[in-house]
Amino acid sequence: SASELGVGFFERMLRTRHLEDEVQRMFTQGLVRGTTHLCQGQEASSVGVCAALREGDTMTCTYRGHGAVLAMRAPADEEIGEIMGKAKGLCGGKGGSMHLTDVRVGACGSFAIVGAHLPIAVGLSFASRYLGDSAVSVCFFGDGTTNIGAFHEALNLASLWKTPTIFVCENNRYGEYSPQSLTTPVERLADRAASYGMPGVVVDGNDLFAVHATAGEAAERARSGLGPTLIESLTYRQVGHSRSDPATYRPEGELDEWLARDPIMLLELALTELGIAEAELAERREKVAQEVSGALERAKSWPDPAPKARFENVFA
């Protein structure tokens, strides 16, 4: 039922929010190796899309990918461990925040170079088509990526070869510190799909059910051999670009407008309308908070990688 499904989504979104809040705290305590790019406010986008996938599907994302990797069901403790550079982290402590990868769950990489993963997503989905296993490949990227050469090459090739790719542009209004209007001559990024002969769909990226339905349709198209879709998910990051960014470039009142449309809050309202009691939601909140703090404690207790580990899994 919609309410049962919704409660599951609620937990998954909360898990990302708690994890990101913890990472923010860890960063201020000096426990994070390298920088971090957080995704508070974008949870409906990653959870909604990834929930439309099934086993065998793959996902690639950007350096703002903690939520997407978690949405693919990577273990929270191993993800936090990786961000802390621990030996038992997802990549043995070598990838850190910007390169979270867990092939076991189809999370085939977070990429630090803007646009670099779009051709890789086409490769992953081409492999599915070639093997005939009806798997799809999802690719998350930001609004700034749509101005990168690899975006155009990837969409062109995906359409030409009818690969089962779902391109998800999480339009959070800013490419790093620049508002979209300063970098992009069109307002609706989904319009760019037309020049590659694929459907372009705009969705309210803070409405979990809308995102889930839109991604479900794109996955169905892809699986039935009809090729790729470009989804523009309109959302907002509630924090700065990276940990050193206070986001003072935002116009006054803009953040408050978006906080009033917080995706977790919107889902809570929807669930209440579906008849879910506040007590149950509170219980779920408590459960997820405990899960994440337990994962954090485990990760903190793990050892750092042994010095010799730096020679493992390298080409030369």
mmCIF file of N, CA, C and O in Angstrom, residues 135-189:
data_model
loop_
_atom_site.group_PDB
_atom_site.id
_atom_site.type_symbol
_atom_site.label_atom_id
_atom_site.label_comp_id
_atom_site.label_asym_id
_atom_site.label_seq_id
_atom_site.Cartn_x
_atom_site.Cartn_y
_atom_site.Cartn_z
ATOM 1 N N ALA A 135 18.673 -4.870 -17.245
ATOM 2 C CA ALA A 135 19.034 -3.951 -16.158
ATOM 3 C C ALA A 135 19.095 -2.524 -16.701
ATOM 4 O O ALA A 135 19.346 -2.305 -17.887
ATOM 5 N N VAL A 136 18.849 -1.551 -15.828
ATOM 6 C CA VAL A 136 18.981 -0.146 -16.222
ATOM 7 C C VAL A 136 20.112 0.490 -15.418
ATOM 8 O O VAL A 136 20.515 -0.016 -14.375
ATOM 9 N N SER A 137 20.596 1.621 -15.942
ATOM 10 C CA SER A 137 21.643 2.350 -15.229
ATOM 11 C C SER A 137 21.189 3.778 -14.989
ATOM 12 O O SER A 137 20.806 4.483 -15.923
ATOM 13 N N VAL A 138 21.214 4.189 -13.719
ATOM 14 C CA VAL A 138 20.824 5.549 -13.346
ATOM 15 C C VAL A 138 22.072 6.383 -13.157
ATOM 16 O O VAL A 138 23.086 5.897 -12.655
ATOM 17 N N CYS A 139 21.973 7.644 -13.555
ATOM 18 C CA CYS A 139 23.110 8.543 -13.437
ATOM 19 C C CYS A 139 22.623 9.854 -12.839
ATOM 20 O O CYS A 139 21.793 10.542 -13.436
ATOM 21 N N PHE A 140 23.098 10.198 -11.639
ATOM 22 C CA PHE A 140 22.734 11.474 -10.997
ATOM 23 C C PHE A 140 23.796 12.524 -11.287
ATOM 24 O O PHE A 140 24.998 12.236 -11.212
ATOM 25 N N PHE A 141 23.355 13.746 -11.602
ATOM 26 C CA PHE A 141 24.312 14.843 -11.790
ATOM 27 C C PHE A 141 23.597 16.162 -11.526
ATOM 28 O O PHE A 141 22.361 16.208 -11.453
ATOM 29 N N GLY A 142 24.370 17.237 -11.394
ATOM 30 C CA GLY A 142 23.789 18.534 -11.086
ATOM 31 C C GLY A 142 23.518 19.372 -12.318
ATOM 32 O O GLY A 142 23.854 18.982 -13.438
ATOM 33 N N ASP A 143 22.930 20.556 -12.103
ATOM 34 C CA ASP A 143 22.575 21.440 -13.222
ATOM 35 C C ASP A 143 23.807 21.898 -14.001
ATOM 36 O O ASP A 143 23.764 22.028 -15.223
ATOM 37 N N GLY A 144 24.937 22.103 -13.276
ATOM 38 C CA GLY A 144 26.155 22.556 -13.952
ATOM 39 C C GLY A 144 26.663 21.561 -14.991
ATOM 40 O O GLY A 144 27.245 21.949 -16.001
ATOM 41 N N THR A 145 26.407 20.280 -14.753
ATOM 42 C CA THR A 145 26.884 19.223 -15.653
ATOM 43 C C THR A 145 26.289 19.344 -17.054
ATOM 44 O O THR A 145 26.906 18.919 -18.024
ATOM 45 N N THR A 146 25.090 19.932 -17.158
ATOM 46 C CA THR A 146 24.441 19.982 -18.480
ATOM 47 C C THR A 146 25.168 20.919 -19.446
ATOM 48 O O THR A 146 24.815 20.984 -20.621
ATOM 49 N N ASN A 147 26.165 21.641 -18.956
ATOM 50 C CA ASN A 147 26.978 22.491 -19.839
ATOM 51 C C ASN A 147 28.328 21.867 -20.167
ATOM 52 O O ASN A 147 29.169 22.502 -20.813
ATOM 53 N N ILE A 148 28.536 20.627 -19.719
ATOM 54 C CA ILE A 148 29.820 19.946 -19.935
ATOM 55 C C ILE A 148 29.730 19.092 -21.201
ATOM 56 O O ILE A 148 28.697 18.465 -21.460
ATOM 57 N N GLY A 149 30.825 19.039 -21.954
ATOM 58 C CA GLY A 149 30.825 18.287 -23.209
ATOM 59 C C GLY A 149 30.376 16.843 -23.061
ATOM 60 O O GLY A 149 29.617 16.317 -23.884
ATOM 61 N N ALA A 150 30.833 16.186 -21.984
ATOM 62 C CA ALA A 150 30.508 14.771 -21.784
ATOM 63 C C ALA A 150 29.000 14.543 -21.639
ATOM 64 O O ALA A 150 28.497 13.478 -21.987
ATOM 65 N N PHE A 151 28.272 15.544 -21.132
ATOM 66 C CA PHE A 151 26.804 15.434 -21.021
ATOM 67 C C PHE A 151 26.216 15.242 -22.416
ATOM 68 O O PHE A 151 25.425 14.325 -22.670
ATOM 69 N N HIS A 152 26.620 16.093 -23.354
ATOM 70 C CA HIS A 152 26.059 16.050 -24.708
ATOM 71 C C HIS A 152 26.477 14.783 -25.445
ATOM 72 O O HIS A 152 25.671 14.153 -26.128
ATOM 73 N N GLU A 153 27.719 14.395 -25.274
ATOM 74 C CA GLU A 153 28.200 13.163 -25.916
ATOM 75 C C GLU A 153 27.462 11.943 -25.376
ATOM 76 O O GLU A 153 27.071 11.049 -26.144
ATOM 77 N N ALA A 154 27.282 11.910 -24.055
ATOM 78 C CA ALA A 154 26.638 10.748 -23.438
ATOM 79 C C ALA A 154 25.177 10.635 -23.859
ATOM 80 O O ALA A 154 24.699 9.549 -24.203
ATOM 81 N N LEU A 155 24.452 11.761 -23.850
ATOM 82 C CA LEU A 155 23.030 11.713 -24.234
ATOM 83 C C LEU A 155 22.883 11.342 -25.706
ATOM 84 O O LEU A 155 21.993 10.569 -26.077
ATOM 85 N N ASN A 156 23.775 11.886 -26.533
ATOM 86 C CA ASN A 156 23.734 11.585 -27.961
ATOM 87 C C ASN A 156 23.914 10.093 -28.215
ATOM 88 O O ASN A 156 23.132 9.458 -28.941
ATOM 89 N N LEU A 157 24.937 9.520 -27.588
ATOM 90 C CA LEU A 157 25.259 8.108 -27.789
ATOM 91 C C LEU A 157 24.165 7.204 -27.206
ATOM 92 O O LEU A 157 23.763 6.224 -27.829
ATOM 93 N N ALA A 158 23.678 7.563 -26.019
ATOM 94 C CA ALA A 158 22.640 6.755 -25.369
ATOM 95 C C ALA A 158 21.397 6.676 -26.241
ATOM 96 O O ALA A 158 20.775 5.615 -26.380
ATOM 97 N N SER A 159 21.066 7.802 -26.848
ATOM 98 C CA SER A 159 19.868 7.843 -27.688
ATOM 99 C C SER A 159 20.073 7.074 -28.985
ATOM 100 O O SER A 159 19.198 6.328 -29.429
ATOM 101 N N LEU A 160 21.257 7.241 -29.559
ATOM 102 C CA LEU A 160 21.595 6.565 -30.801
ATOM 103 C C LEU A 160 21.547 5.040 -30.633
ATOM 104 O O LEU A 160 21.023 4.319 -31.476
ATOM 105 N N TRP A 161 22.079 4.588 -29.504
ATOM 106 C CA TRP A 161 22.152 3.145 -29.242
ATOM 107 C C TRP A 161 20.975 2.618 -28.423
ATOM 108 O O TRP A 161 20.942 1.441 -28.086
ATOM 109 N N LYS A 162 20.049 3.533 -28.089
ATOM 110 C CA LYS A 162 18.877 3.163 -27.269
ATOM 111 C C LYS A 162 19.270 2.394 -25.998
ATOM 112 O O LYS A 162 18.726 1.335 -25.681
ATOM 113 N N THR A 163 20.250 2.928 -25.297
ATOM 114 C CA THR A 163 20.695 2.251 -24.074
ATOM 115 C C THR A 163 19.694 2.496 -22.936
ATOM 116 O O THR A 163 19.062 3.551 -22.883
ATOM 117 N N PRO A 164 19.557 1.537 -22.033
ATOM 118 C CA PRO A 164 18.624 1.684 -20.907
ATOM 119 C C PRO A 164 19.209 2.575 -19.792
ATOM 120 O O PRO A 164 19.522 2.115 -18.708
ATOM 121 N N THR A 165 19.378 3.885 -20.114
ATOM 122 C CA THR A 165 19.985 4.827 -19.167
ATOM 123 C C THR A 165 18.932 5.803 -18.659
ATOM 124 O O THR A 165 18.118 6.292 -19.446
ATOM 125 N N ILE A 166 18.973 6.103 -17.363
ATOM 126 C CA ILE A 166 18.105 7.148 -16.810
ATOM 127 C C ILE A 166 19.018 8.263 -16.336
ATOM 128 O O ILE A 166 19.762 8.110 -15.365
ATOM 129 N N PHE A 167 18.998 9.375 -17.056
ATOM 130 C CA PHE A 167 19.812 10.531 -16.685
ATOM 131 C C PHE A 167 18.998 11.392 -15.725
ATOM 132 O O PHE A 167 17.932 11.892 -16.099
ATOM 133 N N VAL A 168 19.480 11.566 -14.501
ATOM 134 C CA VAL A 168 18.736 12.354 -13.515
ATOM 135 C C VAL A 168 19.527 13.609 -13.158
ATOM 136 O O VAL A 168 20.541 13.543 -12.463
ATOM 137 N N CYS A 169 19.046 14.747 -13.670
ATOM 138 C CA CYS A 169 19.676 16.017 -13.340
ATOM 139 C C CYS A 169 19.023 16.560 -12.070
ATOM 140 O O CYS A 169 17.844 16.921 -12.077
ATOM 141 N N GLU A 170 19.781 16.569 -10.969
ATOM 142 C CA GLU A 170 19.267 17.130 -9.722
ATOM 143 C C GLU A 170 19.542 18.629 -9.775
ATOM 144 O O GLU A 170 20.627 19.083 -9.432
ATOM 145 N N ASN A 171 18.558 19.367 -10.247
ATOM 146 C CA ASN A 171 18.740 20.806 -10.416
ATOM 147 C C ASN A 171 18.511 21.509 -9.083
ATOM 148 O O ASN A 171 17.385 21.774 -8.697
ATOM 149 N N ASN A 172 19.620 21.773 -8.379
ATOM 150 C CA ASN A 172 19.508 22.442 -7.074
ATOM 151 C C ASN A 172 19.828 23.934 -7.189
ATOM 152 O O ASN A 172 20.200 24.583 -6.216
ATOM 153 N N ARG A 173 19.703 24.463 -8.411
ATOM 154 C CA ARG A 173 19.783 25.896 -8.715
ATOM 155 C C ARG A 173 21.181 26.501 -8.771
ATOM 156 O O ARG A 173 21.360 27.606 -9.262
ATOM 157 N N TYR A 174 22.175 25.775 -8.244
ATOM 158 C CA TYR A 174 23.524 26.339 -8.234
ATOM 159 C C TYR A 174 24.552 25.337 -8.731
ATOM 160 O O TYR A 174 24.556 24.189 -8.289
ATOM 161 N N GLY A 175 25.416 25.775 -9.643
ATOM 162 C CA GLY A 175 26.598 25.003 -10.009
ATOM 163 C C GLY A 175 27.722 25.572 -9.168
ATOM 164 O O GLY A 175 28.146 26.701 -9.417
ATOM 165 N N GLU A 176 28.141 24.836 -8.141
ATOM 166 C CA GLU A 176 29.059 25.385 -7.148
ATOM 167 C C GLU A 176 28.452 26.660 -6.563
ATOM 168 O O GLU A 176 27.484 26.599 -5.823
ATOM 169 N N TYR A 177 28.998 27.866 -6.944
ATOM 170 C CA TYR A 177 28.528 29.108 -6.330
ATOM 171 C C TYR A 177 27.722 29.971 -7.309
ATOM 172 O O TYR A 177 27.338 31.078 -6.990
ATOM 173 N N SER A 178 27.509 29.453 -8.529
ATOM 174 C CA SER A 178 26.842 30.249 -9.569
ATOM 175 C C SER A 178 25.404 29.825 -9.781
ATOM 176 O O SER A 178 25.140 28.647 -10.025
ATOM 177 N N PRO A 179 24.469 30.782 -9.714
ATOM 178 C CA PRO A 179 23.084 30.425 -10.024
ATOM 179 C C PRO A 179 22.958 30.018 -11.495
ATOM 180 O O PRO A 179 23.721 30.498 -12.345
ATOM 181 N N GLN A 180 22.020 29.148 -11.769
ATOM 182 C CA GLN A 180 21.851 28.599 -13.117
ATOM 183 C C GLN A 180 21.740 29.696 -14.181
ATOM 184 O O GLN A 180 22.277 29.565 -15.274
ATOM 185 N N SER A 181 21.066 30.801 -13.857
ATOM 186 C CA SER A 181 20.827 31.865 -14.847
ATOM 187 C C SER A 181 22.127 32.491 -15.368
ATOM 188 O O SER A 181 22.151 33.052 -16.462
ATOM 189 N N LEU A 182 23.218 32.390 -14.589
ATOM 190 C CA LEU A 182 24.492 32.979 -15.024
ATOM 191 C C LEU A 182 25.300 32.045 -15.914
ATOM 192 O O LEU A 182 26.275 32.467 -16.535
ATOM 193 N N THR A 183 24.922 30.766 -15.946
ATOM 194 C CA THR A 183 25.745 29.796 -16.681
ATOM 195 C C THR A 183 25.016 29.123 -17.837
ATOM 196 O O THR A 183 25.641 28.505 -18.692
ATOM 197 N N THR A 184 23.678 29.232 -17.847
ATOM 198 C CA THR A 184 22.882 28.417 -18.773
ATOM 199 C C THR A 184 21.811 29.268 -19.444
ATOM 200 O O THR A 184 21.015 29.908 -18.749
ATOM 201 N N PRO A 185 21.770 29.267 -20.795
ATOM 202 C CA PRO A 185 20.815 30.143 -21.487
ATOM 203 C C PRO A 185 19.365 29.640 -21.505
ATOM 204 O O PRO A 185 18.479 30.372 -21.914
ATOM 205 N N VAL A 186 19.122 28.412 -21.079
ATOM 206 C CA VAL A 186 17.738 27.919 -21.020
ATOM 207 C C VAL A 186 17.351 27.678 -19.570
ATOM 208 O O VAL A 186 18.205 27.352 -18.743
ATOM 209 N N GLU A 187 16.075 27.849 -19.270
ATOM 210 C CA GLU A 187 15.652 27.660 -17.885
ATOM 211 C C GLU A 187 15.362 26.199 -17.583
ATOM 212 O O GLU A 187 15.738 25.682 -16.534
ATOM 213 N N ARG A 188 14.672 25.511 -18.515
ATOM 214 C CA ARG A 188 14.313 24.105 -18.294
ATOM 215 C C ARG A 188 15.372 23.219 -18.921
ATOM 216 O O ARG A 188 15.458 23.096 -20.135
ATOM 217 N N LEU A 189 16.169 22.594 -18.066
ATOM 218 C CA LEU A 189 17.266 21.756 -18.560
ATOM 219 C C LEU A 189 16.739 20.508 -19.253
ATOM 220 O O LEU A 189 17.389 19.955 -20.135
#
